[in-house]
Structure formats: C-alpha cells, structure tokens
Amino acid sequence: MEIQWSLVLFTVLSGAGAWLFASAAIDELKGTTKKTAFPAAILAVVLLAVGGICSVTHLSHPERMLAALGHPTAGIFLEALLLGILAVVAIVYAILVKREASAGARKVFAVLGIIAAIALTFACGASYMMSSHAMWDTVTLPLAYLGTAAASGTALYLVLCAALKESDEAISFAGLLATAGGVLALVLGVVYGVAGNVAFGDQAAIFWLAVVVCGGVAPIVFGYLASKKPASGLTYGAIAVVGALIGSIGLRCVMWLVGSALMSLFGVAL
C-alpha cells in the first residue's frame, strides 16, 4: 500500500504534541520545572494544529472532512474532537501558568491534559482497526501508536528543559520521563509487531531498526543518560527525539505497507 504521508505526519506530530503537554502536566503535579511549562504548552498546541492541518491535506476534496465531522461515529470525528479538547486544555493551562494562577487550578488542567493526551494518541491508532485486516484488527495497534507518541513527546520535553537551562533535578526528571516513554514505545511496539505479524515479515528490517532500536532503545538509553548527567541533557535529549521520531514514523510506515490489500478501500474511506 502506498504510504499516506499526510496521515503519518498527522499522528506523529499530534502525538508528539499530546505527550509533550502530558509531560509538562506530569511535571506540574511533581513541581520540578520553573521555566518550561508555558513554552511546552504553546509548542504542544502548535504541533497539534500542524498535525490537524496535515490530516486534511490527504483528501482530494477537503469538504469530505466536514461530512466526517458531521457524523459522531466516524473515527475522524473522534480524533478531531479529542485534538480540539486537548488543544483547549493546553491553551487554558498556558494562560493559567502565565498569570501565575493557583497551583490547584493548574493541576486540574494538568490532569485533564494527561487524560486527553492518552485518549487522543490511542484513538489515532484505533481509527484504523478493522475486522477485514488481521494485521490491523488488534488493540495492540493503537497501543503502539500511543507508545511511540509517548516516546516522542517525553523526549521533546527533555530537550526543552535542557535548552531552557532548568535545574539539574528538573532535567533529571525529564530524562526519566523520556526513559519511561521509550519503555512504552519499545514494549507496546514489540507487542504489536508480534500480534500484528509484522515483526518477522517483509517489513521486519524497518520494524526492528526503526521502531525497536531507534524508537524504543534510543529514548530509553539517552533518556537515562540525561537523568544521570543533566549537564549533557540537551545532547542526549536531541538524540532521544531523533530516535523517537524515527520510530514513530517507522511504525506508521510499516502499518501502511502491510495493508496493500486495502488500498482501494482506504482510498474511499479516508
């Protein structure tokens, strides 16, 4: 199947933005960073917006998106709804941070953001599930989408913390978040690779090199190194981001490549 790059970019960018904000939200609950919350929320909104724009560009007739949004049962409707909710939560949170609102109010929107980020990145993968395709008809697919998004967003948060010269404690915690994101990407990616029968098929090389090594192992290793050596957090974080994004793109490319039998169907459905 021809890779639908617009849809790949949509889920990669929106997923990274979702988990970038989720990382800031988690840190809000812990309270280690001082300067990263606001720029992280703004960058998250930008990534969500750009991702949303990418999702429309694959349609030869963009007005079809309006029809999809008019049907609450459509996967596109759910994705758009969750993306919009998360963007609003992130914007409100950014305003609260900028105005130095109460910690309680910020924490409420932090929790809402974490929930919305999880829901959005899972839904982006769940919209592809269908009984007619065994390699896509598994809950491990949306879980893998969630995992790769977590790795990308947490690694990006590490880069921001290091670039803004947060305290060693804050950078170290961000490194641990990147490590946790890498673990999610690795475990959930491998589970999908086995359950979806792509780990040992024609796309095995892409899967193991891009998804597993770059997308999972790299964020784990370099996130952990950043947690131990905060002074080098920017370098380690940059490597983790590159690896996580390669893994995120690789997973989605593998998914499309194994779906050759459904090209005509998706040409209409998407």
Coordinates of C-alpha atoms in Angstrom, one line a residue:
M1 CA 0.0 0.0 0.0
E2 CA 1.2 3.5 -0.8
I3 CA 2.1 5.3 2.5
Q4 CA -0.3 8.0 3.3
W5 CA 2.2 10.6 4.4
S6 CA -0.3 13.2 5.4
L7 CA -1.9 10.8 7.9
V8 CA 1.6 9.7 9.1
L9 CA 2.5 13.3 9.8
F10 CA -0.8 13.9 11.5
T11 CA -0.4 11.1 14.0
V12 CA 3.3 11.7 14.5
L13 CA 3.0 15.5 15.1
S14 CA -0.2 15.5 17.1
G15 CA 1.1 12.5 19.1
A16 CA 4.3 14.3 19.9
G17 CA 2.4 17.4 20.9
A18 CA 0.0 15.5 23.0
W19 CA 2.7 13.8 25.0
L20 CA 4.8 17.0 25.2
F21 CA 1.9 18.6 27.0
A22 CA 1.3 15.4 29.1
S23 CA 5.0 15.6 30.2
A24 CA 4.6 19.2 31.3
A25 CA 1.4 18.2 33.0
I26 CA 3.1 15.3 34.9
D27 CA 5.8 17.8 35.9
E28 CA 3.2 20.2 37.1
L29 CA 2.0 17.6 39.5
K30 CA 5.6 16.9 40.7
G31 CA 6.6 20.6 40.6
T32 CA 10.3 20.4 39.5
T33 CA 10.4 22.8 36.5
K34 CA 10.2 26.6 36.6
K35 CA 10.5 27.8 33.0
T36 CA 9.3 25.0 30.7
A37 CA 5.6 24.7 31.4
F38 CA 4.4 27.6 29.4
P39 CA 6.6 27.1 26.2
A40 CA 5.9 23.4 26.4
A41 CA 2.1 24.0 26.4
I42 CA 2.4 26.5 23.5
L43 CA 4.6 24.2 21.4
A44 CA 2.2 21.4 22.1
V45 CA -0.7 23.5 20.7
V46 CA 1.4 24.3 17.6
L47 CA 2.2 20.6 17.0
L48 CA -1.5 19.7 17.4
A49 CA -2.5 22.4 15.0
V50 CA 0.1 21.5 12.3
G51 CA -0.8 17.8 12.7
G52 CA -4.5 18.7 12.3
I53 CA -3.7 20.6 9.1
C54 CA -1.8 17.6 7.8
S55 CA -4.8 15.3 8.4
V56 CA -6.8 17.3 5.9
T57 CA -4.3 17.6 3.1
H58 CA -4.6 13.9 2.1
L59 CA -8.1 14.5 0.9
S60 CA -8.5 15.4 -2.8
H61 CA -11.8 17.1 -1.7
P62 CA -11.3 18.7 1.8
E63 CA -15.1 19.2 2.1
R64 CA -15.3 15.5 2.8
M65 CA -13.7 16.3 6.2
L66 CA -16.8 18.4 7.0
A67 CA -19.0 15.4 6.2
A68 CA -17.0 13.2 8.5
L69 CA -17.1 15.7 11.3
G70 CA -20.9 15.7 11.0
H71 CA -21.1 12.0 12.0
P72 CA -20.2 11.4 15.6
T73 CA -19.4 7.8 15.0
A74 CA -16.6 8.5 12.5
G75 CA -13.1 7.9 13.6
I76 CA -12.1 11.3 12.1
F77 CA -14.8 13.0 14.2
L78 CA -13.4 11.4 17.4
E79 CA -9.8 12.3 16.5
A80 CA -10.8 15.9 15.8
L81 CA -12.9 16.1 18.9
L82 CA -10.1 14.9 21.2
L83 CA -7.5 17.0 19.4
G84 CA -9.7 20.1 19.9
I85 CA -10.3 19.2 23.6
L86 CA -6.6 18.7 24.2
A87 CA -5.7 22.0 22.5
V88 CA -8.2 23.9 24.6
V89 CA -6.9 22.4 27.8
A90 CA -3.3 23.2 26.8
I91 CA -4.2 26.8 26.0
V92 CA -6.1 27.3 29.3
Y93 CA -3.2 25.7 31.2
A94 CA -0.7 28.1 29.4
I95 CA -2.9 31.1 30.4
L96 CA -3.0 29.9 34.0
V97 CA 0.8 29.5 34.1
K98 CA 1.3 32.9 32.5
R99 CA -1.0 34.6 35.0
E100 CA 0.6 32.6 37.9
A101 CA -2.8 31.1 38.8
S102 CA -3.3 28.9 41.8
A103 CA -1.5 25.6 41.9
G104 CA -4.8 23.8 42.3
A105 CA -6.2 25.2 39.1
R106 CA -3.1 24.3 37.1
K107 CA -3.2 20.8 38.5
V108 CA -6.8 20.3 37.4
F109 CA -6.0 21.1 33.8
A110 CA -2.8 19.1 34.1
V111 CA -4.8 16.0 34.9
L112 CA -7.3 16.7 32.2
G113 CA -4.4 17.1 29.7
I114 CA -2.9 13.8 30.6
I115 CA -6.2 12.0 30.2
A116 CA -6.8 13.8 26.8
A117 CA -3.3 13.0 25.6
I118 CA -3.7 9.3 26.3
A119 CA -7.2 9.3 24.7
L120 CA -6.1 11.1 21.5
T121 CA -3.0 9.0 20.8
F122 CA -4.9 5.8 21.4
A123 CA -7.8 7.0 19.2
C124 CA -5.4 7.9 16.3
G125 CA -4.5 4.2 16.1
A126 CA -7.9 2.8 16.9
S127 CA -9.4 4.5 13.9
Y128 CA -7.5 2.1 11.6
M129 CA -8.7 -1.1 13.3
M130 CA -11.0 -3.2 11.1
S131 CA -12.0 -6.9 11.1
S132 CA -11.2 -7.3 7.4
H133 CA -7.4 -6.9 8.0
A134 CA -5.8 -9.2 10.6
M135 CA -2.7 -7.0 10.9
W136 CA -4.8 -4.0 11.8
D137 CA -7.6 -5.7 13.7
T138 CA -5.7 -5.8 17.1
V139 CA -5.9 -3.4 20.0
T140 CA -2.1 -3.6 20.1
L141 CA -2.0 -1.2 17.1
P142 CA -3.5 1.8 18.9
L143 CA -1.4 0.9 21.9
A144 CA 1.7 1.1 19.7
Y145 CA 0.6 4.4 18.4
L146 CA 0.3 5.6 22.0
G147 CA 3.7 4.3 22.9
T148 CA 5.6 5.9 20.0
A149 CA 3.8 9.2 20.7
A150 CA 4.8 9.0 24.3
A151 CA 8.5 8.5 23.4
S152 CA 8.5 11.4 21.0
G153 CA 6.7 13.8 23.4
T154 CA 8.7 13.0 26.5
A155 CA 12.0 13.2 24.6
L156 CA 10.9 16.6 23.2
Y157 CA 10.1 17.8 26.8
L158 CA 13.6 16.7 27.9
V159 CA 15.1 18.9 25.1
L160 CA 13.0 21.9 26.2
C161 CA 14.0 21.5 29.8
A162 CA 17.7 21.3 28.9
A163 CA 17.5 24.1 26.4
L164 CA 15.9 26.4 28.9
K165 CA 18.5 25.5 31.5
E166 CA 16.2 24.1 34.1
S167 CA 17.7 22.8 37.4
D168 CA 19.6 19.5 37.3
E169 CA 16.7 18.0 39.3
A170 CA 14.2 19.1 36.6
I171 CA 16.4 17.9 33.7
S172 CA 17.0 14.6 35.5
F173 CA 13.3 14.1 36.0
A174 CA 12.6 14.9 32.3
G175 CA 15.2 12.3 31.4
L176 CA 13.3 9.7 33.5
L177 CA 10.1 10.7 31.6
A178 CA 11.9 10.2 28.3
T179 CA 13.1 6.8 29.5
A180 CA 9.6 5.8 30.5
G181 CA 8.3 7.0 27.1
G182 CA 10.9 4.8 25.4
V183 CA 9.9 1.8 27.5
L184 CA 6.3 2.3 26.4
A185 CA 7.3 2.6 22.8
L186 CA 9.6 -0.5 23.0
V187 CA 7.2 -2.7 24.8
L188 CA 4.0 -1.7 23.0
G189 CA 5.8 -1.6 19.7
V190 CA 7.1 -5.2 20.1
V191 CA 3.7 -6.4 21.3
Y192 CA 2.1 -5.0 18.1
G193 CA 4.9 -6.4 15.9
V194 CA 4.3 -9.9 17.2
A195 CA 0.5 -9.7 17.4
G196 CA 0.2 -8.0 14.1
N197 CA 2.6 -10.4 12.5
V198 CA 4.9 -7.6 11.1
A199 CA 8.0 -8.3 13.2
F200 CA 9.1 -11.2 11.1
G201 CA 7.5 -10.4 7.7
D202 CA 8.6 -8.4 4.7
Q203 CA 8.8 -5.2 6.8
A204 CA 10.9 -6.8 9.6
A205 CA 14.0 -4.8 8.8
I206 CA 12.1 -1.5 9.1
F207 CA 10.3 -2.7 12.2
W208 CA 13.4 -3.8 14.2
L209 CA 15.7 -1.0 13.2
A210 CA 13.3 2.0 13.1
V211 CA 10.6 1.0 15.6
V212 CA 12.6 -1.1 18.1
V213 CA 16.1 0.3 18.1
C214 CA 15.6 3.9 17.2
G215 CA 12.1 4.4 18.6
G216 CA 12.5 2.4 21.8
V217 CA 16.0 1.6 22.7
A218 CA 17.4 5.1 21.9
P219 CA 15.0 7.1 24.1
I220 CA 15.5 4.6 26.9
V221 CA 19.3 4.8 26.8
F222 CA 19.7 8.5 26.2
G223 CA 16.8 9.5 28.5
Y224 CA 18.5 7.5 31.3
L225 CA 21.9 9.1 30.5
A226 CA 20.3 12.5 30.7
S227 CA 18.8 11.7 34.1
K228 CA 22.3 10.8 35.3
K229 CA 24.2 13.6 33.6
P230 CA 21.8 16.6 33.4
A231 CA 24.6 18.8 32.1
S232 CA 24.5 16.8 28.8
G233 CA 20.7 16.7 28.8
L234 CA 20.4 18.8 25.6
T235 CA 22.7 16.4 23.6
Y236 CA 21.1 13.3 25.0
G237 CA 17.6 14.7 24.6
A238 CA 18.2 15.6 20.9
I239 CA 19.4 12.1 20.2
A240 CA 16.3 10.7 22.0
V241 CA 14.0 12.9 20.0
V242 CA 15.5 11.9 16.7
G243 CA 15.3 8.2 17.6
A244 CA 11.8 8.5 18.9
L245 CA 10.5 10.3 15.8
I246 CA 12.2 7.7 13.5
G247 CA 10.4 5.0 15.5
S248 CA 7.1 6.8 15.4
I249 CA 7.3 7.3 11.6
G250 CA 8.6 3.8 11.1
L251 CA 5.7 2.2 12.9
R252 CA 3.2 4.0 10.8
C253 CA 5.0 3.2 7.6
V254 CA 5.1 -0.4 8.5
M255 CA 1.4 -0.3 9.2
W256 CA 0.6 1.1 5.8
L257 CA 3.0 -1.1 3.9
V258 CA 1.4 -4.3 5.3
G259 CA -2.0 -3.0 4.3
S260 CA -1.6 -3.4 0.5
A261 CA -4.9 -5.4 0.1
L262 CA -6.9 -2.4 1.4
M263 CA -5.6 0.3 -0.9
S264 CA -8.9 0.7 -2.8
L265 CA -10.9 0.6 0.4
F266 CA -8.9 3.3 2.1
G267 CA -8.9 5.4 -1.0
V268 CA -12.6 5.9 -0.3
A269 CA -12.8 5.5 3.5
L270 CA -10.1 8.0 4.4

